[in-house]
CSV table of C-alpha atoms in Angstrom, one decimal:
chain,number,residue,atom,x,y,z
A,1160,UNK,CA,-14.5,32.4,-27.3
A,1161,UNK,CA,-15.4,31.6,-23.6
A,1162,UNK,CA,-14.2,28.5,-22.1
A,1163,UNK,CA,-17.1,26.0,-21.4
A,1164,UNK,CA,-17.7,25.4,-18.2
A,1165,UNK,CA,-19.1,21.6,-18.7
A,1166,UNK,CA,-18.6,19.6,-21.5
A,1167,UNK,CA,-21.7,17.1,-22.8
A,1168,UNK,CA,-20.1,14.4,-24.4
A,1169,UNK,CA,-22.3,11.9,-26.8
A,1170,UNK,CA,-23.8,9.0,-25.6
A,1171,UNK,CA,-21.9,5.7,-26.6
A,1172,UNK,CA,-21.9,2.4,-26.2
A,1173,UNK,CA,-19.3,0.6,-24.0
A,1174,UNK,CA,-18.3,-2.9,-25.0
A,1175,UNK,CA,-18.5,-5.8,-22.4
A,1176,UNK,CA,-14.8,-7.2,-22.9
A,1177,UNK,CA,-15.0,-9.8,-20.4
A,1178,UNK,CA,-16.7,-11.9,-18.0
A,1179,UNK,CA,-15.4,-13.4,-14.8
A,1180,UNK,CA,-16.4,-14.9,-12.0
A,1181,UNK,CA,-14.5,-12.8,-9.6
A,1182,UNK,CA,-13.6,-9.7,-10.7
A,1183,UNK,CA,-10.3,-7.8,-8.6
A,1184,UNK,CA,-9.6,-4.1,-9.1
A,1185,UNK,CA,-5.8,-3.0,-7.8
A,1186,UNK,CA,-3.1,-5.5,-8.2
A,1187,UNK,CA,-1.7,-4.5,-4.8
A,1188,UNK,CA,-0.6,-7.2,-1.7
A,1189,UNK,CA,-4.1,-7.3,-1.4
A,1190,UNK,CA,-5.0,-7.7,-4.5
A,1191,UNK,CA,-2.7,-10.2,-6.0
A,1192,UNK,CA,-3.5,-12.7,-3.0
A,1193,UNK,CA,-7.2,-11.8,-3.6
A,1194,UNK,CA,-6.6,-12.4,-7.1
A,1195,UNK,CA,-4.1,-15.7,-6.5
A,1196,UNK,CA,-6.7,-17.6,-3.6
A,1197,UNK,CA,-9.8,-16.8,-6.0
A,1198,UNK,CA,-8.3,-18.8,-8.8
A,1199,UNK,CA,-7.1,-21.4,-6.4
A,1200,UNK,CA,-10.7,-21.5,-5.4
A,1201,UNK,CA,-11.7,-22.6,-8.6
A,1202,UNK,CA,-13.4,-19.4,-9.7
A,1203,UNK,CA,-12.3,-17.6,-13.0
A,1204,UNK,CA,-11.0,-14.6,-12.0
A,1205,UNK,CA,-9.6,-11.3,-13.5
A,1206,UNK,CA,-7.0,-8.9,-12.2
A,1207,UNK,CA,-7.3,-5.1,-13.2
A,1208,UNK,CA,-4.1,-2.3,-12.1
A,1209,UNK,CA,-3.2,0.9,-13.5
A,1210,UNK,CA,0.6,0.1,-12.9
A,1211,UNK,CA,2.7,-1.5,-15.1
A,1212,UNK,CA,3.8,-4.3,-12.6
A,1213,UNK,CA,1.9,-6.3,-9.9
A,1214,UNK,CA,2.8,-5.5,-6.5
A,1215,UNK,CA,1.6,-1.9,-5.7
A,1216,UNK,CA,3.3,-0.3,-2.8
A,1217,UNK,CA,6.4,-2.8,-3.3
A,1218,UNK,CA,6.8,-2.9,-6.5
A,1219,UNK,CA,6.2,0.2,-8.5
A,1220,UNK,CA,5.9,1.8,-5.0
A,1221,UNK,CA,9.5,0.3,-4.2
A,1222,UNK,CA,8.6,-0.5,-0.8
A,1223,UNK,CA,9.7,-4.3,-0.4
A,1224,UNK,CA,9.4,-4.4,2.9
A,1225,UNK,CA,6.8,-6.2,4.2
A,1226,UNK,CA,5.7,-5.4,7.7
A,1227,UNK,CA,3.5,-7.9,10.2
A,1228,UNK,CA,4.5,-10.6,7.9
A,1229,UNK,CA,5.7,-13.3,9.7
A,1230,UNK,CA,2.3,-15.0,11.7
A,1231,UNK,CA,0.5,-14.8,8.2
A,1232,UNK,CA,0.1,-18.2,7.4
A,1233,UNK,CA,-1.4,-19.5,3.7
A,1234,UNK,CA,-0.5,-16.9,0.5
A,1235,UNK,CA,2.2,-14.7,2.4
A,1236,UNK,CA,4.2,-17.7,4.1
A,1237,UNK,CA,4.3,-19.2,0.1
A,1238,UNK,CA,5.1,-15.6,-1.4
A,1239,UNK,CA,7.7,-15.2,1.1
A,1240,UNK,CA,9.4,-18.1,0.8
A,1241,UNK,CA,9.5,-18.3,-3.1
A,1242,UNK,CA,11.0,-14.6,-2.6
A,1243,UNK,CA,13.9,-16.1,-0.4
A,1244,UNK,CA,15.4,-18.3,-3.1
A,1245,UNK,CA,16.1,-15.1,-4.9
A,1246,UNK,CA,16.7,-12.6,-2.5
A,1247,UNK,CA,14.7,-12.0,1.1
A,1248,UNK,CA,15.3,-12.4,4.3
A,1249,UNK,CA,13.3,-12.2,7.4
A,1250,UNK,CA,13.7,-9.3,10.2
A,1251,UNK,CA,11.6,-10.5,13.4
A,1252,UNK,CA,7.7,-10.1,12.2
A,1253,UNK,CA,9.2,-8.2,8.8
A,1254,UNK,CA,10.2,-9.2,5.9
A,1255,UNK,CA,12.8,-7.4,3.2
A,1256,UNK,CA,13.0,-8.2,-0.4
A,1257,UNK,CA,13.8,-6.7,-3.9
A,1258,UNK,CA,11.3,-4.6,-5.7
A,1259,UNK,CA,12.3,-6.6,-9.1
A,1260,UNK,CA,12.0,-10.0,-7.1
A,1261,UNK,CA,9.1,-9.2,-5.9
A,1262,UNK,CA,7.3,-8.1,-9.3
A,1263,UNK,CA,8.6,-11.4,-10.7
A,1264,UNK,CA,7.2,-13.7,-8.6
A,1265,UNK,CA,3.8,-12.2,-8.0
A,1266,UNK,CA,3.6,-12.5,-11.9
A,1267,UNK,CA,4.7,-16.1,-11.5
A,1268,UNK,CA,2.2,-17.0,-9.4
A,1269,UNK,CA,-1.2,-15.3,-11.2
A,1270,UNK,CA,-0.2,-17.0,-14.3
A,1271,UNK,CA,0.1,-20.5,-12.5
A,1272,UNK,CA,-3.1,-20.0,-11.2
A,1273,UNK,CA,-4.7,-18.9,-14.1
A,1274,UNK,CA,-5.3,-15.3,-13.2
A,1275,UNK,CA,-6.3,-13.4,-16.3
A,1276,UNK,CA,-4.0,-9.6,-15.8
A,1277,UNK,CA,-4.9,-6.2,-17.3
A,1278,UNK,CA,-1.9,-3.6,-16.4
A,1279,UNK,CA,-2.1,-0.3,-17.7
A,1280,UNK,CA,-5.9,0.6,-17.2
A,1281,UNK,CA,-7.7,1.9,-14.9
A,1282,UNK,CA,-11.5,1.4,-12.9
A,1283,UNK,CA,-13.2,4.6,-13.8
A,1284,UNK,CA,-17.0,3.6,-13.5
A,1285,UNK,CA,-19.6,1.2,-12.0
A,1286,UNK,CA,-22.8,-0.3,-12.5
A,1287,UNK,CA,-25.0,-1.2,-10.4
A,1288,UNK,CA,-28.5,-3.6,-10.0
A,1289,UNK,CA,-29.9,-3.2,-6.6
A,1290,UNK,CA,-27.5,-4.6,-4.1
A,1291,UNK,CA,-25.5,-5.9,-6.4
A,1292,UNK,CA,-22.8,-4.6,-8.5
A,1293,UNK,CA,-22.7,-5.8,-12.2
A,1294,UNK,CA,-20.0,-4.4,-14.2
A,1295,UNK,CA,-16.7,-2.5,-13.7
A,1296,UNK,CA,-15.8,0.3,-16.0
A,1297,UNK,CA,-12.1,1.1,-17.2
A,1298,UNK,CA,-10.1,3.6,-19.4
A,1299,UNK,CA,-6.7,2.0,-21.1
A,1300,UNK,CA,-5.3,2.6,-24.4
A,1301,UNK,CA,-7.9,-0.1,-25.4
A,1302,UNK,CA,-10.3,3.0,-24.8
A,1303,UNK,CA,-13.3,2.6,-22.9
A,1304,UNK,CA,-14.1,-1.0,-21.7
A,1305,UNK,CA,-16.9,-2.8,-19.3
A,1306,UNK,CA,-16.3,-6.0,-17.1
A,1307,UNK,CA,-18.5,-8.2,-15.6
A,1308,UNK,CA,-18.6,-10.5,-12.8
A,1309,UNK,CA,-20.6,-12.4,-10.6
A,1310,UNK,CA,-18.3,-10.9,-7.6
A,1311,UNK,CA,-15.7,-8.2,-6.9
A,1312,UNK,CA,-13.1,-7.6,-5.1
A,1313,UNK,CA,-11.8,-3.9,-4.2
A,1314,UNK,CA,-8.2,-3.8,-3.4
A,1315,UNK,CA,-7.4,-0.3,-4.9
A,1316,UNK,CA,-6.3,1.0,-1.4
A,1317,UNK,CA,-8.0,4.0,-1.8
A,1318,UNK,CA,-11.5,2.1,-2.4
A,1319,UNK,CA,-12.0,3.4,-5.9
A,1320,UNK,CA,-14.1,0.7,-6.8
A,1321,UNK,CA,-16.3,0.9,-4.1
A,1322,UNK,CA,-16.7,4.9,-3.8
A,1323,UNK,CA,-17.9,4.7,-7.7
A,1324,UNK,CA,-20.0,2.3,-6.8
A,1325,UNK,CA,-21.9,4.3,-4.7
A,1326,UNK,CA,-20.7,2.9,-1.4
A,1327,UNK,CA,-20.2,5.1,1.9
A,1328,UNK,CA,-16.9,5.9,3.5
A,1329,UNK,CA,-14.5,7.5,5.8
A,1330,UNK,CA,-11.8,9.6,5.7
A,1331,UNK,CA,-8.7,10.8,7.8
A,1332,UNK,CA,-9.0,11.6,11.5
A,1333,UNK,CA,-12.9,12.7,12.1
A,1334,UNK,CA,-11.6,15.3,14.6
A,1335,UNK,CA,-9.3,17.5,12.7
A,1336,UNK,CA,-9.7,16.4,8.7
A,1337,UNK,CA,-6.2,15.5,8.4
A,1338,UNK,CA,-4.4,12.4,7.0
A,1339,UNK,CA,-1.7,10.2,7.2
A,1340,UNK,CA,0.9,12.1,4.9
A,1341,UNK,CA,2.5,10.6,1.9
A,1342,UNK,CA,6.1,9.3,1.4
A,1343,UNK,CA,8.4,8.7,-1.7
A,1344,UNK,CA,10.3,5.2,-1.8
A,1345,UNK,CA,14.1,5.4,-3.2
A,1346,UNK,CA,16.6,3.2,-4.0
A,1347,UNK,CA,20.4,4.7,-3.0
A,1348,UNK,CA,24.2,2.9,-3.9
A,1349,UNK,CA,27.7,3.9,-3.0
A,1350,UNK,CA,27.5,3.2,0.5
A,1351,UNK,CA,29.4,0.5,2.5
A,1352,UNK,CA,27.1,-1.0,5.2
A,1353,UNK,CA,29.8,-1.1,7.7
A,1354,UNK,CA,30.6,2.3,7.4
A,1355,UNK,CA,26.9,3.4,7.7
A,1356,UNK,CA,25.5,0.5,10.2
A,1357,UNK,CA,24.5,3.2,12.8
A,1358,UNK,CA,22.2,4.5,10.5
A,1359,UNK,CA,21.0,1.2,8.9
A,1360,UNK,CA,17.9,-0.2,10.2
A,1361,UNK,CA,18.2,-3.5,11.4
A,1362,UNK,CA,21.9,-3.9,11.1
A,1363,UNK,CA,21.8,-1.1,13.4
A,1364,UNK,CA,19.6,-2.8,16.2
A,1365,UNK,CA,21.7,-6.1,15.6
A,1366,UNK,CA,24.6,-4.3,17.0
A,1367,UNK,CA,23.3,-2.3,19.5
A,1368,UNK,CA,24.5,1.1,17.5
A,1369,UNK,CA,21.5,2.7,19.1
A,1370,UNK,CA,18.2,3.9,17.2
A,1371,UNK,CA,18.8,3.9,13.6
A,1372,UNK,CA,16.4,6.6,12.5
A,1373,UNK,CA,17.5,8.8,15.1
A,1374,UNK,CA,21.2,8.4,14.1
A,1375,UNK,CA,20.2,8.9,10.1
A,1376,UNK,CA,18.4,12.2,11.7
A,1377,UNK,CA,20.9,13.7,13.6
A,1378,UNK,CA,23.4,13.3,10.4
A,1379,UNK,CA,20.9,15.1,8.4
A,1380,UNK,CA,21.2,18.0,10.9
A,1381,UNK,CA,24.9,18.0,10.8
A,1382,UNK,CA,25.0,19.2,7.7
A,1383,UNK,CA,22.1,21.1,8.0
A,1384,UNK,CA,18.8,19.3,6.2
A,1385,UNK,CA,15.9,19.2,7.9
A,1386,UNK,CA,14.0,16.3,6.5
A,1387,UNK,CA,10.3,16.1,6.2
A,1388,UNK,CA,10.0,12.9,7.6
A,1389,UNK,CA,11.7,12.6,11.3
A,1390,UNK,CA,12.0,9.1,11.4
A,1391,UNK,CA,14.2,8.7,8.1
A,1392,UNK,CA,14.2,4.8,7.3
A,1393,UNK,CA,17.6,3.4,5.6
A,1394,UNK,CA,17.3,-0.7,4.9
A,1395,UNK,CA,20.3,-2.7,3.0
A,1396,UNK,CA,18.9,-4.7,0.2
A,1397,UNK,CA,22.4,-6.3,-0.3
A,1398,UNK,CA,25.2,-5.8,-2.6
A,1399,UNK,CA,25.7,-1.9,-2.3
A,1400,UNK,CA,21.6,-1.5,-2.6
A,1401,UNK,CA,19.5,0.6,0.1
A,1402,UNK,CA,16.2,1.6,0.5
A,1403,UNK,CA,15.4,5.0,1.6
A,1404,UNK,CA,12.2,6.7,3.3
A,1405,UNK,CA,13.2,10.2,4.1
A,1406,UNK,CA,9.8,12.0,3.4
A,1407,UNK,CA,6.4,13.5,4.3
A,1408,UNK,CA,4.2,14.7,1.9
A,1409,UNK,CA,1.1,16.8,4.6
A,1410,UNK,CA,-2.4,17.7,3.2
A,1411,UNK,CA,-2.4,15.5,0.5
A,1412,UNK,CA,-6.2,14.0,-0.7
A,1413,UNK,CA,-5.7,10.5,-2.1
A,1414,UNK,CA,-8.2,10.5,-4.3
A,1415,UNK,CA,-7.1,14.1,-5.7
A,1416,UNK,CA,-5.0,13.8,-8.8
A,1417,UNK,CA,-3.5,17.5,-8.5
A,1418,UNK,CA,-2.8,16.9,-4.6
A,1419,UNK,CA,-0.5,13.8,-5.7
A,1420,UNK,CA,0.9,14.6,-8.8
A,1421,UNK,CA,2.1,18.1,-6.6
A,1422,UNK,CA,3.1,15.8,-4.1
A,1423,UNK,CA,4.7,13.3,-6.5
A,1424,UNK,CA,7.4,16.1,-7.8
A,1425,UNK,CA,8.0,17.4,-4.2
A,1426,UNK,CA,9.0,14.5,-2.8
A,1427,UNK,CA,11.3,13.9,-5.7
A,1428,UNK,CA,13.0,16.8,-5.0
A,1429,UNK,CA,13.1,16.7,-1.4
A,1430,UNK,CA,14.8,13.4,-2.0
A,1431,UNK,CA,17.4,14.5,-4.5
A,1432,UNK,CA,18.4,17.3,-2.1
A,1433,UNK,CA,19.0,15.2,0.7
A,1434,UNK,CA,20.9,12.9,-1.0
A,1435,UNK,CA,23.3,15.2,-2.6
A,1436,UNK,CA,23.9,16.9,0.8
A,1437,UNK,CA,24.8,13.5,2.2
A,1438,UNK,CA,26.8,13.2,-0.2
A,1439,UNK,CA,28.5,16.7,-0.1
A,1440,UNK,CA,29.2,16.3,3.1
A,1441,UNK,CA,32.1,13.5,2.4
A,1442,UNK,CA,33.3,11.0,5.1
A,1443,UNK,CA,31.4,7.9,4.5
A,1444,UNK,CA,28.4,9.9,2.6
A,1445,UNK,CA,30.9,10.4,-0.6
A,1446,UNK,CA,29.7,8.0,-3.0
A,1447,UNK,CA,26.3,8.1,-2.0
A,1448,UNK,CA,24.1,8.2,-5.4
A,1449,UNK,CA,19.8,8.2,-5.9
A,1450,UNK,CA,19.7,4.9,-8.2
A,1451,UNK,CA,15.8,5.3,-8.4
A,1452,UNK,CA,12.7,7.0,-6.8
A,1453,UNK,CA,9.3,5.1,-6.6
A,1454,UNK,CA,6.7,6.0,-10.1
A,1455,UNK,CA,4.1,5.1,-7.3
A,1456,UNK,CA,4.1,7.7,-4.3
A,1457,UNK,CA,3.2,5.6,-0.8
A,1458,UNK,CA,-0.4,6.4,0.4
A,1459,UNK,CA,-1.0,5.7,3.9
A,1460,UNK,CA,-4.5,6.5,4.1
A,1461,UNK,CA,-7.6,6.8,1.8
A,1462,UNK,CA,-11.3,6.0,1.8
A,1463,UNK,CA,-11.9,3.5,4.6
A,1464,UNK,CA,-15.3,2.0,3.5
A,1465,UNK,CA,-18.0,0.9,5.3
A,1466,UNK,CA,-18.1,-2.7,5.9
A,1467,UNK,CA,-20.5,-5.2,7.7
A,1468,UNK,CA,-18.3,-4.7,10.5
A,1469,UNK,CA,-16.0,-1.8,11.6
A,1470,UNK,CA,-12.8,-2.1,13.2
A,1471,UNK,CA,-12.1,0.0,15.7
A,1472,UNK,CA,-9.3,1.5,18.6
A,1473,UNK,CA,-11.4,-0.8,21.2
A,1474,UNK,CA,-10.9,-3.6,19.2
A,1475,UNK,CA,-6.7,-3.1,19.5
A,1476,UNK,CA,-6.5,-2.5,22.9
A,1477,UNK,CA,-9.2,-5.2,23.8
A,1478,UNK,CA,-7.3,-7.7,21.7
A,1479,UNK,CA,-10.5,-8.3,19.7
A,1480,UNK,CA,-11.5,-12.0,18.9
A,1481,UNK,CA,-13.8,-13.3,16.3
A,1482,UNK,CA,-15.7,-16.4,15.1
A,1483,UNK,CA,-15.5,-15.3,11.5
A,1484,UNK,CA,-11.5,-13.9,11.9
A,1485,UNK,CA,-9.5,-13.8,8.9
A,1486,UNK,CA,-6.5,-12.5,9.9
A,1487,UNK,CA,-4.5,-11.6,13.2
A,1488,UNK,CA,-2.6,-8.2,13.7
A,1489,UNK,CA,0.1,-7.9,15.7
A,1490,UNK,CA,1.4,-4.0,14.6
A,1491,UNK,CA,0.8,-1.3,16.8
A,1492,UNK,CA,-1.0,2.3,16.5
A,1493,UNK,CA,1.1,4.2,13.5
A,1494,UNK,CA,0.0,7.6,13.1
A,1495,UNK,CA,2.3,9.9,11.3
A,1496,UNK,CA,2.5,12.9,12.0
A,1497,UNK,CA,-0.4,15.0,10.0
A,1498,UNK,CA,0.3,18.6,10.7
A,1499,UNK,CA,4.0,19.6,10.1
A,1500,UNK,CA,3.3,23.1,11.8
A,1501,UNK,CA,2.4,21.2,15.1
A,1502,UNK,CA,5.3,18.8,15.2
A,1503,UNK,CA,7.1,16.3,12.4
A,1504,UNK,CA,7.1,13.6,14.7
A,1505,UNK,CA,4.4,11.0,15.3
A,1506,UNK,CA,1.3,11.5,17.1
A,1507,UNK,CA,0.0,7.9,17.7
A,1508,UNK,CA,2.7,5.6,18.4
A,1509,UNK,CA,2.1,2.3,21.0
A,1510,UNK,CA,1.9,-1.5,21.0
A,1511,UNK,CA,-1.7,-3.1,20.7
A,1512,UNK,CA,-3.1,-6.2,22.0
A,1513,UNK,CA,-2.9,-8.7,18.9
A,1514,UNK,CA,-6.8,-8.4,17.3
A,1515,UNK,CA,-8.5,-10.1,14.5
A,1516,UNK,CA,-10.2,-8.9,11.7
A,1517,UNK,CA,-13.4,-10.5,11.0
A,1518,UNK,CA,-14.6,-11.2,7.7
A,1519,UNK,CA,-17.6,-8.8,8.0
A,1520,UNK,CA,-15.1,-6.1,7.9
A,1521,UNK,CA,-14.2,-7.4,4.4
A,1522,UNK,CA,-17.7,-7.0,3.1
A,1523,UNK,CA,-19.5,-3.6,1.7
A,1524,UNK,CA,-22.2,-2.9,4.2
A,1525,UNK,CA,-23.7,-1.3,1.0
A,1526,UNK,CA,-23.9,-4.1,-1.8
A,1527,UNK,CA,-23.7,-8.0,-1.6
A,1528,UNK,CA,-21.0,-9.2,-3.9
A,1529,UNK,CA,-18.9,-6.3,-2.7
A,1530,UNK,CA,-15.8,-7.4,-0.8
A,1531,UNK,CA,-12.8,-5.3,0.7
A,1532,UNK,CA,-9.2,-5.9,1.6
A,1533,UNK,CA,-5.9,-3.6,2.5
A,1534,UNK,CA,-6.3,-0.6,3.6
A,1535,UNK,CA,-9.6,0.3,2.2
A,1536,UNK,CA,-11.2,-1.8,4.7
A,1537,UNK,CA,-13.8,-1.0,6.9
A,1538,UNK,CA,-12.1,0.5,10.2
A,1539,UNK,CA,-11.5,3.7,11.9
A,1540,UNK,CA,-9.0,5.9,11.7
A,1541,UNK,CA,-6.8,4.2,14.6
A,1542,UNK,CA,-7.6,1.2,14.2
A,1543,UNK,CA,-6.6,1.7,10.0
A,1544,UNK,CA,-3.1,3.1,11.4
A,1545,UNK,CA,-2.0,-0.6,12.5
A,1546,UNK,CA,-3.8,-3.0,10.1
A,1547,UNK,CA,-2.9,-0.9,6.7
A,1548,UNK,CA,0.5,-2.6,7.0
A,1549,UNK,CA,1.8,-4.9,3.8
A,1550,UNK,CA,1.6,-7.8,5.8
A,1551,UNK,CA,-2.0,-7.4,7.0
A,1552,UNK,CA,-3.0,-6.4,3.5
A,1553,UNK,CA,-1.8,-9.5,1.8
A,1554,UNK,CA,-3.7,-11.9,4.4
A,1555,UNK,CA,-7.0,-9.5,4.0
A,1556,UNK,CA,-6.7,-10.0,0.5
A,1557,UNK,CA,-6.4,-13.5,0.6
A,1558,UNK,CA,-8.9,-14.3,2.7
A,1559,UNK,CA,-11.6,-11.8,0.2
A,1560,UNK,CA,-10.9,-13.3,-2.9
A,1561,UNK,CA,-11.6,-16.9,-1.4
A,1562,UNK,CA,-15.1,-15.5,0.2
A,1563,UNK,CA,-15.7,-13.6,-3.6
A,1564,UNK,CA,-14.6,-17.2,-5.1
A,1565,UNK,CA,-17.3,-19.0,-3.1
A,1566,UNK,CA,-20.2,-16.7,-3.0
A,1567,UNK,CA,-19.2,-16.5,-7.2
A,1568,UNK,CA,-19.8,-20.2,-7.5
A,1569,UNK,CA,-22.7,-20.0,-5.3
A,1570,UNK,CA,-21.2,-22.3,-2.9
């Protein structure tokens, strides 16, 4: 018997399970401060993630470092804080925390403000009136489900939401194709910090040891690894605990389920490998041990949709102003490198004029009660290497889920 090449599946009918009035798909930085200022706002609000934790990128992504943190007042300045009475501490504009802390407290904070959350399911259709977009539609093991709201807010990084919604986007660098390439968060023991400071991220700068990543590097090399990623990050978390980023996953589509699952179980490996050649190697490596690997691999880059306003390189180098700003950016051009036959070292690296990002840049150019935050903003591709940061997302997020609150209430 031939395999179909389409199957037609019956027409059913998907029950409306709930009714908001703000509605926020991806429990992200972005999305748990859209989801935590809405409610504030007064507006009933629901909170939709495929994970199994709040927190995205540093949570299930276990990357709890939070970069361009520290001139975000509001939401981040509280979430930060709350963090440091269990364990955080602040590096210059960064903060570092614990993946578990971190999941806690976001929790915390929905449920005191009355933020209803659905983990476990996923945004897998949309409907539309007009301009306006009337109902999400998710998978779970609830089965098939529809939600309405009045507004919505897309914070699933790779604009999900809004690409099923019909709206139009952009991806990677319009020159070549390529994208930002993906990396694998890990959590390593059995290292003393004193013995491995030169290769420890800001303990290392502390002490004027040198560049960190370049240190980590050249001890890869020594015993003869070759890392993916060139710039291999190693941050203490405290009491034995370090984070690791040691790899680049090229080519990878984010919104391609076989391009990340195949990237998912390279990384893994890649990680596993370096680590146990560390640790073959002896000397202060001997003890070193993979405690865990991220279930969510970190995306860098996916859709960028189109927004009443588009942020762009001039608006980083020209230190961009607005009347409507929501948010100021102080990171710098971050483009990994995106062709590992070229070179494994980053091709867009430099300091920008601090800029603003306008609220129009937070709402879909192509529906009304669409609104935008983190990285699926609307920007190019340079300009979405420097405001895609954790810190950045968080205050985007924030400042959409207020503007979805009020246009929800009709205020």
């Amino acid at each position: 018997m031939a395999m179909k090449r389409e199957l037609h599946e019956k027409a059913r009918e998907t029950p409306v399970v709930g009714s908001t009035d703000v509605l926020v798909a991806g429990g992200g930085p972005a999305g748990v401060m859209a989801a935590i200022s809405a409610a504030r706002a007064g507006a009933s609000v629901q909170l939709i993630d495929t994970a199994g934790c709040l927190g995205g990128i540093w949570t299930a992504g276990l990357l709890s470092w939070f970069l361009d943190a520290r001139n975000k007042p509001g939401l981040l300045a509280e979430v930060t804080a709350r963090m440091a009475t269990l364990w955080g501490e602040w590096h210059g504009a960064h903060f570092l925390t614990r993946p578990e802390v971190c999941k806690y407290i976001l929790e915390q904070l929905c449920l005191e403000a009355g933020v209803r959350v659905r983990l476990h399911t996923r945004i897998v259709a949309a409907e539309t009136d007009g301009r306006r977009l009337t109902h999400a539609v998710t998978e779970s093991k609830s089965g098939r489900e529809a939600w309405a709201a009045k507004a919505f807010v897309d914070t699933t990084g790779d604009g999900d939401l809004s690409a099923l919604s019909g709206c139009g986007w952009e991806y990677a660098n319009p020159e070549t194709g390529e994208a930002q390439p993906f990396s694998l968060i890990g959590v390593v023991g059995g290292l003393d910090v004193e013995e491995v400071a030169d290769c420890t991220r800001l303990v290392c700068e502390a002490r004027g040891l040198g560049a960190a990543k370049a240190n980590l590097l050249a001890e890869f090399r020594r015993v003869g690894l070759d890392p993916s990623y060139h710039s291999p990050f190693l941050a203490h978390l405290g009491q034995g605990l370090f984070l690791i980023m040691w790899n680049h996953q090229y080519g990878v589509r984010a919104f391609n389920a076989d391009d990340v699952t195949l990237a998912t179980l390279e990384a893994r490996a890649e990680l596993h490998k370096l680590v146990d050649g560390l640790r073959a190697s002896g000397g202060r490596w001997k003890h070193l041990h993979l405690i865990a690997t991220a279930d969510q691999i970190g995306t860098r880059e996916g859709r960028r949709i189109h927004g009443r306003y588009t942020v762009v390189e001039d608006d980083l180098r020209q230190g961009a102003r607005h009347s409507d700003a929501v948010c100021e950016v102080t990171f710098g051009f971050d483009v990994h490198a995106t062709n590992p036959a070229k070179s494994k070292d980053a091709i867009a690296v430099g300091r920008a004029q601090p800029y603003e990002i306008p609220l129009g840049a937070l709402i879909a150019a192509d529906l009304d009660n669409l609104f935008l935050a983190g990285r699926c903003l609307s920007g190019d591709f340079l300009a979405h290497s420097s405001y895609r940061v954790t810190g950045n997302a968080a205050a985007t997020g924030e400042a959409s889920g207020r503007a979805a609150a009020i246009q929800a209430q009709g205020r």
